[in-house]
Every structure is written in structure tokens, then in C-alpha cells.
CSV table of C-alpha atoms in Angstrom, one decimal:
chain,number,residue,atom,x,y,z
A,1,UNK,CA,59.5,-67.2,210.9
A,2,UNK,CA,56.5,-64.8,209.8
A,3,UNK,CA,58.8,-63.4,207.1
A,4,UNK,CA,57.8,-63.0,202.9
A,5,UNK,CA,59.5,-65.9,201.0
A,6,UNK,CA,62.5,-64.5,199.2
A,7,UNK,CA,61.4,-66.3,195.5
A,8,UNK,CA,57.2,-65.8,195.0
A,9,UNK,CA,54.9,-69.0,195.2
A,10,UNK,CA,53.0,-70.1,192.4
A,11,UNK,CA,49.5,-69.5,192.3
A,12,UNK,CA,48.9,-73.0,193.2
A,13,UNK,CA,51.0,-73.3,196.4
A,14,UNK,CA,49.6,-70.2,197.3
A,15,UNK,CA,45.9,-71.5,197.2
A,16,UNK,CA,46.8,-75.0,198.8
A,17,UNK,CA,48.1,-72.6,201.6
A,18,UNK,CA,44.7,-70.5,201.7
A,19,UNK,CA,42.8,-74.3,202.1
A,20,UNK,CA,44.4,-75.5,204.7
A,21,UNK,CA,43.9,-72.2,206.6
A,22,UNK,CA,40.4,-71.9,205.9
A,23,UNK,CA,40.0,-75.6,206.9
A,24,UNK,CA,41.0,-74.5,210.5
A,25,UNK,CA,37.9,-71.8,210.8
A,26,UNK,CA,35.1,-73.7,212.5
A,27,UNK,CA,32.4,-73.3,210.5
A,28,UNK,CA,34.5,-74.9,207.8
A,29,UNK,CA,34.4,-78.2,209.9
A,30,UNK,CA,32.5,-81.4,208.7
A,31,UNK,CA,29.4,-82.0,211.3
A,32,UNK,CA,30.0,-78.3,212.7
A,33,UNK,CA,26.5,-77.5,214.7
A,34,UNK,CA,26.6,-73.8,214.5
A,35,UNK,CA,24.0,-72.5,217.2
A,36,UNK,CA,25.2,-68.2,217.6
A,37,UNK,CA,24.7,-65.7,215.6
A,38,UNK,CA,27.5,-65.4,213.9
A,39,UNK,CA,28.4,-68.6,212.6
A,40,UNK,CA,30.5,-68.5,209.4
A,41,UNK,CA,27.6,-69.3,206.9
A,42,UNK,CA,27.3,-67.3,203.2
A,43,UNK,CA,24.8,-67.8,201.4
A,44,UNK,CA,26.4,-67.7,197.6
A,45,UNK,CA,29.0,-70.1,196.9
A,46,UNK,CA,30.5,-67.7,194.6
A,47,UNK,CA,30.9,-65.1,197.5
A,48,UNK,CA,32.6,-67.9,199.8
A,49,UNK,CA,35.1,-69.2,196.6
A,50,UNK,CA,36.0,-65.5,196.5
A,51,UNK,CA,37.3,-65.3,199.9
A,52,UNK,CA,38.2,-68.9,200.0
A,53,UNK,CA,36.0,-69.8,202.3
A,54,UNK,CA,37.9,-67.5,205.2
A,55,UNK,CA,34.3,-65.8,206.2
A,56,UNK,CA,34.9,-64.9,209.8
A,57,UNK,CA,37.2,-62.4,209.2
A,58,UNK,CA,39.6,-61.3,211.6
A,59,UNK,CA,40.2,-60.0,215.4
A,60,UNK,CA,37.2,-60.2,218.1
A,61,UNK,CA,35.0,-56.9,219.2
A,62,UNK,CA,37.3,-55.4,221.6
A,63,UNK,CA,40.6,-56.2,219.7
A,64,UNK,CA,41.3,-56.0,215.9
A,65,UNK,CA,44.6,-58.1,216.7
A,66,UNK,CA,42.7,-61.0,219.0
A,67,UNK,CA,42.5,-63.9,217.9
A,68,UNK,CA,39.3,-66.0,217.7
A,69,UNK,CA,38.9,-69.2,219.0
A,70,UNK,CA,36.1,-70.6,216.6
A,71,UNK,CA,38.2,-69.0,213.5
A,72,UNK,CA,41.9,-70.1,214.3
A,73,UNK,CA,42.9,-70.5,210.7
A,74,UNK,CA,41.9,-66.9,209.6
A,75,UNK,CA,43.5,-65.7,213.3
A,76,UNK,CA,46.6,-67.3,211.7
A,77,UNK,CA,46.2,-65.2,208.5
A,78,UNK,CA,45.9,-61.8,210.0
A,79,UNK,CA,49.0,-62.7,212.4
A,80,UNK,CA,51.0,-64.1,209.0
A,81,UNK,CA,49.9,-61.2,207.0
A,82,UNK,CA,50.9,-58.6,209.9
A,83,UNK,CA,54.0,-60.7,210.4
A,84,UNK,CA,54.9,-60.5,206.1
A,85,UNK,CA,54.3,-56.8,205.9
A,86,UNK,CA,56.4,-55.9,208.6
A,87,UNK,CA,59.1,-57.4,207.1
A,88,UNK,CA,58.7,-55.5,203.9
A,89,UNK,CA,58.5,-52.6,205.8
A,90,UNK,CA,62.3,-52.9,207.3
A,91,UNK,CA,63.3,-54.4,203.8
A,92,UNK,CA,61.9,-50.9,202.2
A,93,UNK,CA,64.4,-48.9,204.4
A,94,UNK,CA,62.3,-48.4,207.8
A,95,UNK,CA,64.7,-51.0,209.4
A,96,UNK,CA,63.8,-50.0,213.0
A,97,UNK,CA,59.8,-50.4,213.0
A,98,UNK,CA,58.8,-52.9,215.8
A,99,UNK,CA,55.3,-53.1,215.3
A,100,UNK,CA,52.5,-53.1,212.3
A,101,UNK,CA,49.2,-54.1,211.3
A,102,UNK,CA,46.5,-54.2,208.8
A,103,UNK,CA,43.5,-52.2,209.1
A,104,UNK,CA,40.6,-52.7,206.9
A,105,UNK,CA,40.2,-48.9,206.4
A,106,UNK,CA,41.7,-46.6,203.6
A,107,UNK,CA,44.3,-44.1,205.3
A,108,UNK,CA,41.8,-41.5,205.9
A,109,UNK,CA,39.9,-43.1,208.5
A,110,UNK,CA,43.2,-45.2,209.6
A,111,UNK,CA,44.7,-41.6,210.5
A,112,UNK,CA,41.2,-41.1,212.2
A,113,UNK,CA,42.0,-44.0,214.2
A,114,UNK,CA,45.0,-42.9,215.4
A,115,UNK,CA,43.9,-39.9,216.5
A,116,UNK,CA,41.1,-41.5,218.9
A,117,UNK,CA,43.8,-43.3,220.5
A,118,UNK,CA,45.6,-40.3,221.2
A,119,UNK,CA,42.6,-38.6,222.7
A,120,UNK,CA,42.7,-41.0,225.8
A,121,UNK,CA,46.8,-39.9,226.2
A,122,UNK,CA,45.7,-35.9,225.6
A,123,UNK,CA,42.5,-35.6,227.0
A,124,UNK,CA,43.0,-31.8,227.2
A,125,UNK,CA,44.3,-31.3,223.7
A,126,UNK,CA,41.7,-29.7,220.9
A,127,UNK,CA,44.2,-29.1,218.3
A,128,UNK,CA,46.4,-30.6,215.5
A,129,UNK,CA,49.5,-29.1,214.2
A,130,UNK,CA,49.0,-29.9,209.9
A,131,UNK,CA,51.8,-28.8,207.4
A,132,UNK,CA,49.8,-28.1,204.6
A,133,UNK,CA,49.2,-30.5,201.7
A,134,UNK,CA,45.9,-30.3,199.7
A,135,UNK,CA,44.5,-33.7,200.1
A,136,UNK,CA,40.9,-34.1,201.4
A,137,UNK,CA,40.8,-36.9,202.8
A,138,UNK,CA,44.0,-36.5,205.4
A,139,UNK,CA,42.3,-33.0,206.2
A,140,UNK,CA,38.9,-34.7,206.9
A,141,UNK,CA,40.2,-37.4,209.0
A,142,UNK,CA,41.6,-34.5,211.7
A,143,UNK,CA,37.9,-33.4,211.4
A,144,UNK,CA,36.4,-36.8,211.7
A,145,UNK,CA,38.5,-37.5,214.9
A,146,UNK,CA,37.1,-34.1,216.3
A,147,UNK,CA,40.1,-32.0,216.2
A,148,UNK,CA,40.4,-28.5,214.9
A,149,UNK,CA,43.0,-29.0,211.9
A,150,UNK,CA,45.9,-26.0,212.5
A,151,UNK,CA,47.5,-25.2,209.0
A,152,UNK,CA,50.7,-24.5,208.6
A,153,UNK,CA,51.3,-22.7,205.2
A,154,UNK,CA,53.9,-24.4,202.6
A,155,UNK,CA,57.2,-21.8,202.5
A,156,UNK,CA,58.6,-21.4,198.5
A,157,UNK,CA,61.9,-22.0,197.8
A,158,UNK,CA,62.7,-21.8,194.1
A,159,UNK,CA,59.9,-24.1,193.0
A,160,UNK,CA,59.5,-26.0,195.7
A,161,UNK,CA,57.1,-26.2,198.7
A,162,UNK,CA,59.0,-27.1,202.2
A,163,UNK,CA,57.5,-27.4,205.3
A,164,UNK,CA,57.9,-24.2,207.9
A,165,UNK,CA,59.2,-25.8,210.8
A,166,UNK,CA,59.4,-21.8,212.1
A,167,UNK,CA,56.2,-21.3,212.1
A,168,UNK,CA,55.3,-25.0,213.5
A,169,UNK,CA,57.1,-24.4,216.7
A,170,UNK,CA,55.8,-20.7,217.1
A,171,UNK,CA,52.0,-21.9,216.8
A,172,UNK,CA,53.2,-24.9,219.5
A,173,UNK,CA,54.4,-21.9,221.6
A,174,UNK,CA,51.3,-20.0,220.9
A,175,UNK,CA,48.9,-22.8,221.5
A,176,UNK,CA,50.4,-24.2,224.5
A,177,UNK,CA,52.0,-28.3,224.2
A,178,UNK,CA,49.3,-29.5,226.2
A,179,UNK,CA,46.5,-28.5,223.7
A,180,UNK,CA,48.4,-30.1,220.9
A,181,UNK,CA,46.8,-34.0,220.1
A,182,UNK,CA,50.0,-34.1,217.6
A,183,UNK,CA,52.0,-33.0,214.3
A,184,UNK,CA,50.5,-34.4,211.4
A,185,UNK,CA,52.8,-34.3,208.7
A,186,UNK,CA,53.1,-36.2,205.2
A,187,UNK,CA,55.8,-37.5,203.5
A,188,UNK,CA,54.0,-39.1,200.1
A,189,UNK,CA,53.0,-35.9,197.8
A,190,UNK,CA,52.5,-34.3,194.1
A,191,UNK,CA,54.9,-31.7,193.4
A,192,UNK,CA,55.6,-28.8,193.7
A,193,UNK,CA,55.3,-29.9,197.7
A,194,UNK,CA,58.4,-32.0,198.8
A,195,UNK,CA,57.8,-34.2,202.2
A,196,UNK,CA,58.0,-32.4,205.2
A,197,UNK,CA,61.1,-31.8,207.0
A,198,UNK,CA,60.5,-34.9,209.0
A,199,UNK,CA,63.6,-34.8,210.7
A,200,UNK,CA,63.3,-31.4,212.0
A,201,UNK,CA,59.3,-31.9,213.0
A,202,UNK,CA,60.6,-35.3,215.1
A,203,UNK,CA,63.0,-33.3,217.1
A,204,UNK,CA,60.3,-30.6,217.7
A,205,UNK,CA,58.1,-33.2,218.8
A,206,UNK,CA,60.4,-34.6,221.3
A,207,UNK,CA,61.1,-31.7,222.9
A,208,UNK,CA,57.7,-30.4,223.3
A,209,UNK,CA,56.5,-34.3,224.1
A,210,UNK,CA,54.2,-34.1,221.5
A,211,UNK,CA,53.1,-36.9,218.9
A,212,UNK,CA,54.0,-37.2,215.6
A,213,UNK,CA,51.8,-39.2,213.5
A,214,UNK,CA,53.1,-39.1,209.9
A,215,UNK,CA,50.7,-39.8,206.7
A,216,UNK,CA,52.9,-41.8,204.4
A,217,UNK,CA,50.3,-42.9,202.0
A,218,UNK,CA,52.3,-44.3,199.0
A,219,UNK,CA,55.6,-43.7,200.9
A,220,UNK,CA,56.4,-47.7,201.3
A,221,UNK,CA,57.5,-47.6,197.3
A,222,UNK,CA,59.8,-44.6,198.1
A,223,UNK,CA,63.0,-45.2,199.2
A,224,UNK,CA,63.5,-41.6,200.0
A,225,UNK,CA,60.4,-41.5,202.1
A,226,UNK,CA,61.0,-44.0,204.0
A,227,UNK,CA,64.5,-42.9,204.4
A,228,UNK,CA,62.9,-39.8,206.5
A,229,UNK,CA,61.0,-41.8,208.7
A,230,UNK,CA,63.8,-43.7,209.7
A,231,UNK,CA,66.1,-40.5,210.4
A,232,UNK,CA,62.9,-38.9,212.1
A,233,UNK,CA,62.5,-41.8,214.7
A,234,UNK,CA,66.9,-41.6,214.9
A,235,UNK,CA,67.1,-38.4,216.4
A,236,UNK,CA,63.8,-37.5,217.4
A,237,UNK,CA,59.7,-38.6,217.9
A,238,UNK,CA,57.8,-40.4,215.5
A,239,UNK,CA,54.8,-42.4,216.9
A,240,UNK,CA,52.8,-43.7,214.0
A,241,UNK,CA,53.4,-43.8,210.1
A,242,UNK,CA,50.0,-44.9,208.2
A,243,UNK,CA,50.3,-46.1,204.4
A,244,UNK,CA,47.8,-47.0,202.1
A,245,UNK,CA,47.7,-51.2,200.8
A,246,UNK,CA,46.3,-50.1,197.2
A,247,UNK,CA,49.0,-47.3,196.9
A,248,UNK,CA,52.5,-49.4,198.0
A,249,UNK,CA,51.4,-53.2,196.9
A,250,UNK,CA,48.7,-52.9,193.8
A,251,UNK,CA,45.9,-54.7,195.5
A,252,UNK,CA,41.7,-53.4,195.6
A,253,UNK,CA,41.0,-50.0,197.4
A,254,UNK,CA,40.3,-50.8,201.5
A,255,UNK,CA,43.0,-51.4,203.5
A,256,UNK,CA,46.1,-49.8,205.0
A,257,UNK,CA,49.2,-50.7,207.3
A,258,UNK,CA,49.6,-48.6,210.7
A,259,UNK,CA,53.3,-48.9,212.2
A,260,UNK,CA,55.4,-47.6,214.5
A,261,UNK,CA,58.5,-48.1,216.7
A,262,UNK,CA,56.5,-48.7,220.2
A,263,UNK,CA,54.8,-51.8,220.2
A,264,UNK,CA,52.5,-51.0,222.8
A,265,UNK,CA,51.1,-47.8,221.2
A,266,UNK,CA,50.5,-49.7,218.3
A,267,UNK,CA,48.8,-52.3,219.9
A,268,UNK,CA,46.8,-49.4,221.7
A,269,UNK,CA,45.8,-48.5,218.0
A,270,UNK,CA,44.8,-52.0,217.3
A,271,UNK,CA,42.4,-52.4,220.6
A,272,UNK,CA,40.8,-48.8,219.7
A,273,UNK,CA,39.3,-50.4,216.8
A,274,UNK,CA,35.4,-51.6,217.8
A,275,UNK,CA,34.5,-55.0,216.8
A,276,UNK,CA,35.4,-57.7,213.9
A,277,UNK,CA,37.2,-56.3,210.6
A,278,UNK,CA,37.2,-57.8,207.1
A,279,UNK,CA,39.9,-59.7,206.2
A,280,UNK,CA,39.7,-59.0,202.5
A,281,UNK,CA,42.3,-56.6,202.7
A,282,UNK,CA,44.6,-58.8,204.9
A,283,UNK,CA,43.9,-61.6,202.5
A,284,UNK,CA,44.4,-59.7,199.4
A,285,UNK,CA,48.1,-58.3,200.3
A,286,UNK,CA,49.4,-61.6,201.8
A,287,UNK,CA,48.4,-63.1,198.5
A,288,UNK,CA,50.2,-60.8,196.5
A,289,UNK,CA,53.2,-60.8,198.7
A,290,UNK,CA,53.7,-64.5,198.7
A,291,UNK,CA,53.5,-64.5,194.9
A,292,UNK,CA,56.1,-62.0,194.3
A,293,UNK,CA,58.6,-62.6,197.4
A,294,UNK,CA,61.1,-60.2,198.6
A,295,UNK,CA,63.0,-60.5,195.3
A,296,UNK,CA,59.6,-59.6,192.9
A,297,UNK,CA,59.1,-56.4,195.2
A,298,UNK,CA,62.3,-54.8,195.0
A,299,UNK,CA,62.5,-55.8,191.0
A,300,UNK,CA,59.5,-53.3,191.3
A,301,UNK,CA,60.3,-51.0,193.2
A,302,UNK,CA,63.7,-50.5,190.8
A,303,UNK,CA,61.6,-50.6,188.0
A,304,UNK,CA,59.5,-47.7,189.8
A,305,UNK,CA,63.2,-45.9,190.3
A,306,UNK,CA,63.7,-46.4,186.5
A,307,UNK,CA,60.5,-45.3,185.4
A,308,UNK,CA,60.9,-41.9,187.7
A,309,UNK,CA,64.2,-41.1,186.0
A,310,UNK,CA,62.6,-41.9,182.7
A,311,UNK,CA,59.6,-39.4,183.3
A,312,UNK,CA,61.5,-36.6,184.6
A,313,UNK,CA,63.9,-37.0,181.9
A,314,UNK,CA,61.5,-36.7,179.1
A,315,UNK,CA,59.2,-34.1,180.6
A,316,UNK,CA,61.7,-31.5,180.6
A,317,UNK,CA,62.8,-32.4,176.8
A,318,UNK,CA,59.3,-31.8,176.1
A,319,UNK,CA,58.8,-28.8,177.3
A,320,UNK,CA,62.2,-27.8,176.1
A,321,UNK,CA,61.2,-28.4,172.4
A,322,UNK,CA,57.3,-26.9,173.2
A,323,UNK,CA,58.5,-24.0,175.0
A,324,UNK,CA,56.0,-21.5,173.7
A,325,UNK,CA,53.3,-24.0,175.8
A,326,UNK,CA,55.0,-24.4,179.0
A,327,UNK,CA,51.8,-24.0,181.4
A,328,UNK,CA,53.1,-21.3,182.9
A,329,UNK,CA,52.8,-19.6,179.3
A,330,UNK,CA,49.3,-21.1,179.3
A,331,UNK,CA,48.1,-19.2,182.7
A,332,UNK,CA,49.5,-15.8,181.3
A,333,UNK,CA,47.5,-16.0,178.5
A,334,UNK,CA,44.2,-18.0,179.2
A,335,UNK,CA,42.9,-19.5,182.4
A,336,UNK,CA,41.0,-21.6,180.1
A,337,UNK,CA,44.0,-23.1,178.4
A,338,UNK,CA,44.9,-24.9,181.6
A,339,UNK,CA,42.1,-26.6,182.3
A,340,UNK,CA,41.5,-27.5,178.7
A,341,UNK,CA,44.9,-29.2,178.5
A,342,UNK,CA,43.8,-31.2,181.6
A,343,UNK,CA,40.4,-32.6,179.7
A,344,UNK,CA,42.0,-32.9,176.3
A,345,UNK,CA,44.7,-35.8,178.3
A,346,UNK,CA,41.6,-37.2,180.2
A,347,UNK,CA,39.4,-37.7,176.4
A,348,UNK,CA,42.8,-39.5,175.5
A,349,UNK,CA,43.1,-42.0,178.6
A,350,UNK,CA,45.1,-40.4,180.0
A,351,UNK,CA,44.7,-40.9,183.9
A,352,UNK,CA,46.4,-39.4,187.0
A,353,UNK,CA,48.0,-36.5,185.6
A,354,UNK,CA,46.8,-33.4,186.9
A,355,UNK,CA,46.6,-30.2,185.4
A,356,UNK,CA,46.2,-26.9,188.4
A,357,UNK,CA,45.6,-23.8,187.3
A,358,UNK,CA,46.4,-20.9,189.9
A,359,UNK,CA,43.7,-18.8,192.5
A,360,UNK,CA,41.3,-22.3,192.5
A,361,UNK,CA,39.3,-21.6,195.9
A,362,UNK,CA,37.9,-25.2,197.6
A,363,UNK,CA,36.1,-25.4,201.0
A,364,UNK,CA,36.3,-28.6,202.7
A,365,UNK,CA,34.1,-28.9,206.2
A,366,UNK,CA,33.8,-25.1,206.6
A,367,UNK,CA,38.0,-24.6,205.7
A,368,UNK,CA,38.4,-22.7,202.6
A,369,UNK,CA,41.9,-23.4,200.5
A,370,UNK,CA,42.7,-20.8,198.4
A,371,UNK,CA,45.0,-22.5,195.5
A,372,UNK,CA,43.5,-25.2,196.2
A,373,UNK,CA,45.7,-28.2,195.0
A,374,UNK,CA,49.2,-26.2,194.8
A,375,UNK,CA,49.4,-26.6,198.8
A,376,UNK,CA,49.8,-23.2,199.2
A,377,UNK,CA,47.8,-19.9,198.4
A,378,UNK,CA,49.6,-17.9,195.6
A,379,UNK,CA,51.7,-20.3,193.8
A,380,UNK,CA,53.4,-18.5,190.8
A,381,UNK,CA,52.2,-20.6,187.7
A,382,UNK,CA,50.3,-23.1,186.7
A,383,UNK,CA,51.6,-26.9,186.2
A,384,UNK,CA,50.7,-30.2,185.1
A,385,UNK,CA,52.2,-33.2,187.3
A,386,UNK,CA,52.4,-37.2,186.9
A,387,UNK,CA,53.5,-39.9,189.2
A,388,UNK,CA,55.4,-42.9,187.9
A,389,UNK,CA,54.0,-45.6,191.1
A,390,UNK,CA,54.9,-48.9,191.8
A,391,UNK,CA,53.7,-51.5,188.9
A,392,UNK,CA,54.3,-48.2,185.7
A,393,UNK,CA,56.3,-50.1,182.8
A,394,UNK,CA,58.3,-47.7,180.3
A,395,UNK,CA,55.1,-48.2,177.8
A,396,UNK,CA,53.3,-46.5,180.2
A,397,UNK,CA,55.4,-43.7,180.4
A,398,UNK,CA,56.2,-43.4,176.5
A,399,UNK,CA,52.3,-43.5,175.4
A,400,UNK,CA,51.7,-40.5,178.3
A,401,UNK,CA,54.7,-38.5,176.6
A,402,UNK,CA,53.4,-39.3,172.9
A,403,UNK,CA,50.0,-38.0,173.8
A,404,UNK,CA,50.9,-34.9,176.2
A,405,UNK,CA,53.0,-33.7,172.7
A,406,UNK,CA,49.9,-34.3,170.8
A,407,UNK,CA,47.9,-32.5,173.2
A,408,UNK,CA,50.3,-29.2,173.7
A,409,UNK,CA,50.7,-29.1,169.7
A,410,UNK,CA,46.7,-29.2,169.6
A,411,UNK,CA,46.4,-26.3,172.2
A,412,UNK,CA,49.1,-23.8,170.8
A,413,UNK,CA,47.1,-24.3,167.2
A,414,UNK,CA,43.7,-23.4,169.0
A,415,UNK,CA,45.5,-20.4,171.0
A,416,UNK,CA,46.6,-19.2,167.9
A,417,UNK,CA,44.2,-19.5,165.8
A,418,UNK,CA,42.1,-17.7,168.5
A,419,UNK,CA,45.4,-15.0,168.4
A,420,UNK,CA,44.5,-15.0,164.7
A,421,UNK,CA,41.1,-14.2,165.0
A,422,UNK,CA,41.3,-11.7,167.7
A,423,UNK,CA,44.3,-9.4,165.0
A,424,UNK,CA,41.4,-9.8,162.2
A,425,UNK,CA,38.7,-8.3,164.5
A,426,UNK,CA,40.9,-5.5,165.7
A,427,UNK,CA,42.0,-4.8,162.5
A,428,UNK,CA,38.2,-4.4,161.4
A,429,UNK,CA,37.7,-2.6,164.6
A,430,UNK,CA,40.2,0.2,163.4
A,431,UNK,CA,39.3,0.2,159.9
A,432,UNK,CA,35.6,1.1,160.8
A,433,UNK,CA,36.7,3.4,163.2
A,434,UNK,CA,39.1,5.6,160.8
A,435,UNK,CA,36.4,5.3,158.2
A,436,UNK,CA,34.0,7.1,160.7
């Protein structure tokens, strides 16, 4: 039926399963007379083990979706894998998704993609409506595409950055429908930005007949994201939502999923891509799929739940007991301090948190971001964030909190040490003065 087992395979099954599909490619036959000039043949036995002998990867040159006569058992695989990882899609809340497939690109250039496509539906439009969220690579892929990127600033309410969906529909009115390619807006984000109003933007976008591609990078592991998509495409226009493979099922940087609710758009997406694609990526998530089953994903995507609560629970009785080094105490005193924190938790390996201190300036293809990172341009403080993503076991989270203590304790010694130092030399200061 094309759908993920409910109880994973063992490894075993799994590569029995991977034989008998490779033994369908052609140039996997016994007495195969190969004469073009692409034929199937690697030169390493090592490289073909590691792809299991699947070498001609998948779709023909004017369809990534095709399939190809010569290579029916890796055709088989990219249909199975699109098949597998639509049905994860509806079981992660997106129930109403008709179409998907896997793209050997990371999201950038899969948002890039869909862009292009759009270009032959809007050949008049030069602009893209973009909530703001200070990622480079979603900002570059507008660029990419050829489209001039129109930002929409981040509005603050209480310490949270929402989407202006004001100011969207005024620069729609300003700009004129017809020169609009599409919103761009992003559910999957670091705090202090929330995901954009999607519900609001897909009623906008139906009213002005304007597409809505949505960036939902590691939205697949959210509930609540994916939640939003849903409603969006309910009561209004969602065309596309793109979401990284790495991000949403643990597997090697390179691929992403591009679905929607029209199959025939997304098959448009499909046929814009030029030529063959690796199949690494389609091989890598089907593999993990089929090992975990329905029931090994949503055991990790509770875990992930778990792990959130956990987090957000324990930050705050940090910086309860530490008060005196909340960051925003750290920016009124020293610039410096920020940023320190940020390389003291790196030295410790600690990865993925992120420590932004305010006024940061970044230019990115001739756009300059002021507060670069905080999604908007005068954010009040300074803050240090952390993700708990799928696969992030309570170990994970406990060693982060042990050493982020040990690492504000080490910075408010330093500060006042340097407070300490600072008293002696105005004291001399005044002593040399009144002696005078």
C-alpha cells in the first residue's frame, strides 16, 4: 500500500529489501552488455556497497518523478520512498496533503525550485512577499530564483516576534497582486520569532490569488507547526510546504520533502527539476523509516515533546537562581559578556545554542540586517536560545543545563573581578587627584 510499516524492520529485512531492488536496475543484471553512456558502472566496490549497488539514481532528465526503464528497481525506490513519507506527513498532523516528493537538494535551493516553477504561472511578477526571519539560506534562495526579497519587519508583542499581516497586505496593495511571485513565510524558527500567522497569510493569499509557499524546515517534528499548515490550507491558500530530511528524520545533510495539497502543482515542481537526481537521500530516509515504523517515530517525536518541556522548565530555574546574569544583565553591562558566554559553551561542546547580542549588522547579497539574528532591528536584550529536536534524550538536555550554570557562574566571577578592578583604579585615581 506505499505506507511505513507500523513496527520497524530489522536491519536485515531491510537490506534483503534493498537487494532485491537493486537486482531489478539493469546494469545489476548477469550478461548485461552495457553500450551508452551512462550505464550503471562504479568503479570502487566500496562506493557501490555503500549505495547497495542502487547507482542509477532516480527520475530521467526531464522528470525527477519518471521512472526509468533500464533502472526499474531504483524507480521503485523513489516511488516507495515518496509513497512512505507522505504517509508520515498526514500521520504528523498535515492529514490533508495529497502530494510529496524527495528532492536531493537541502531546503534552500528546494525553495529555489519552487520559485522557478512559479515563474512560468507569474511571468510578470518580480517580487516576493518575506516575513522576516534571519536565516541566510531561505533569504538567498529568493535571490537565487531572481526575485527581489520584500521584508516584512517582525512586530513585538511582549517578547515575542509575530508576523505583521498589516503591513503584508498594504505592501500587496502597494506592489500591485500581479507583481507578487508569492508569500514566503516560515513556520520552523529560534525564538524570540514564533511562526508566522499562517492562517491569516493563507486567507490573504486567497483573496489576492497569490501563492503561498511556506519554509517548514524542521516543522515535520512539530506538532504545532504542522498544525498551522493544516488550518492555513482549511480556510485559505497554501501551495507548497518544503522541510528539510536531516532536520525532521536524523539522516546525512542533502535532501528535503516538497508537498502540497494540489497534485499537479507538485508534479509541476517535480518536472522543473533538469535531469537525473541522487538517490542517496531518497535511500537514506526510506531506510530509516522502515527501521523505526510509524510506532518508533511518534515514540520520538513524544520524547522531543518531553525533552521541550524539560528545557523550558529548567532554563527558567536557572536563570531564576542566576539572576544577577540573566543576558539581558549581560548587554547592559558588557557587549563583550555576551559573546564570551557564547564561546565559553562552544570550548565546552556545547553545540547549537546561540548566544545574540543586540545592534549585530549582517549583509547578505547586497541586503543589510540590522540585528541580525533577533529577526528584527532593535530587539530589547540580548538572549541565549536552544532547541530540543527530534532524536535529544534527557542526558542531552541535563549536561547542557550543568554546563550553562558552570559557564554563567564563570562569567559573573570575571565581571566582577573586572568590577573589582575598575573600584581600585578609581579609587587610586581620586587619591592622586586630592593629593595634587
Amino acid at each position: 500500500k506505499g505506507k511505513c510499516p507500523e513496527d520497524g524492520w530489522d536491519e536485515s529485512t531491510i537490506e534483503l529489501f534493498l537487494h532485491e531492488l537493486a537486482i531489478m536496475d539493469s546494469n545489476n543484471f548477469l550478461g548485461n552488455c552495457g553500450v551508452g553512456e551512462r550505464e550503471g558502472r562504479v568503479a570502487s566496490g566500496l562506493v557501490a556497497r555503500r549505495h547497495y549497488r542502487l547507482i542509477h539514481g532516480i527520475g530521467r532528465s526531464g522528470d525527477i518523478s519518471a521512472v526509468q526503464p533500464k533502472a526499474a528497481g531504483s524507480s521503485l525506490l523513489n516511488k516507495l520512498t515518496n509513497s512512505v513519507v507522505l504517509d508520515i506527513i498526514k500521520l504528523a498532523g498535515v492529514r490533508t496533503v495529497t502530494s510529496c516528493f524527495v528532492v536531493p537538494m537541502a531546503t534552500g535551493m528546494s525553495l529555489t525550485l519552487c520559485f522557478l516553477t512559479l515563474r512560468h504561472k507569474r511571468p510578470k511578477a518580480k517580487y516576493i512577499i518575506w516575513p522576516r526571519i534571519d536565516q541566510k539560506s531561505c533569504f538567498k534562495s529568493m535571490i537565487t530564483a531572481g526575485f527581489e526579497p520584500v521584508v516584512i519587519e517582525n512586530v513585538l508583542e511582549g517578547d515575542e516576534l509575530r508576523t505583521d499581516i498589516e503591513a503584508v497586505e498594504a505592501k500587496i496593495k502597494a506592489l500591485g497582486a500581479e507583481n507578487i511571485l508569492c508569500v514566503h513565510s516560515t513556520t520552523s524558527c529560534f525564538a524570540p520569532r514564533v511562526p508566522d500567522r499562517l492562517e491569516e497569510l493563507a486567507v490573504i493569499c486567497a483573496s489576492y490569488d497569490i501563492p503561498h509557499i511556506v519554509n517548514n524546515a524542521y516543522g515535520i517534528q512539530s506538532s504545532k507547526c504542522m498544525h498551522l499548515i493544516q488550518q492555513g490550507a482549511r480556510v485559505g491558500r497554501i501551495d507548497a510546504f518544503v522541510q528539510s530530511l536531516d532536520k525532521n528524520f536524523m539522516v546525512p545533510v542533502g535532501g528535503a520533502i516538497i508537498a502540497g495539497f494540489s497534485e499537479s502543482f507538485i508534479q509541476e515542481i517535480s518536472k522543473m527539476y533538469p535531469g537525473r537526481a541522487s538517490a542517496s537521500p531518497s535511500l537514506d530516509v526510506l531506510i530509516t523509516l522502515l527501521s523505526l515504523g510509524t510506532s518508533g517515530y511518534k515514540q520520538l517525536l513524544k520524547e522531543r515533546k518531553v525533552s521541550n518541556t524539560f528545557l523550558k522548565s529548567s532554563f527558567n530555574k536557572i536563570f531564576l537562581l542566576q539572576t544577577s546574569m540573566s543576558l539581558k544583565n549581560l548587554d547592559e553591562n558588557n557587549d563583550a559578556a555576551v559573546t564570551q558566554l557564547g564561546s565559553m559553551l562552544f570550548t565546552r561542546q556545547v553545540s547549537g545554542a546561540r548566544v545574540v547580542p543586540c545592534g549585530s549588522v549582517q549583509t547578505v547579497n547586497n541586503y543589510t540586517f540590522k540585528g541580525f539574528m533577533s529577526h528584527t532591528n532593535d530587539y530589547p536584550c540580548a538572549y541565549l536560545n536552544a532547541a530540543s529536536a527530534i532524536g535529544i534524550k534527557k542526558q542531552d538536555v541535563d549536561t547542557f543545563l550543568k554546563r550553562l550554570d558552570k559557564c554563567l557562574k564563570t562569567s559573573r566571577k570575571e565581571r566582577n573581578k573586572e568590577k573589582n578592578v575598575d573600584e581600585i583604579s578609581n579609587s587610586n585615581t581620586s587619591s592622586e587627584q586630592l593629593e595634587s
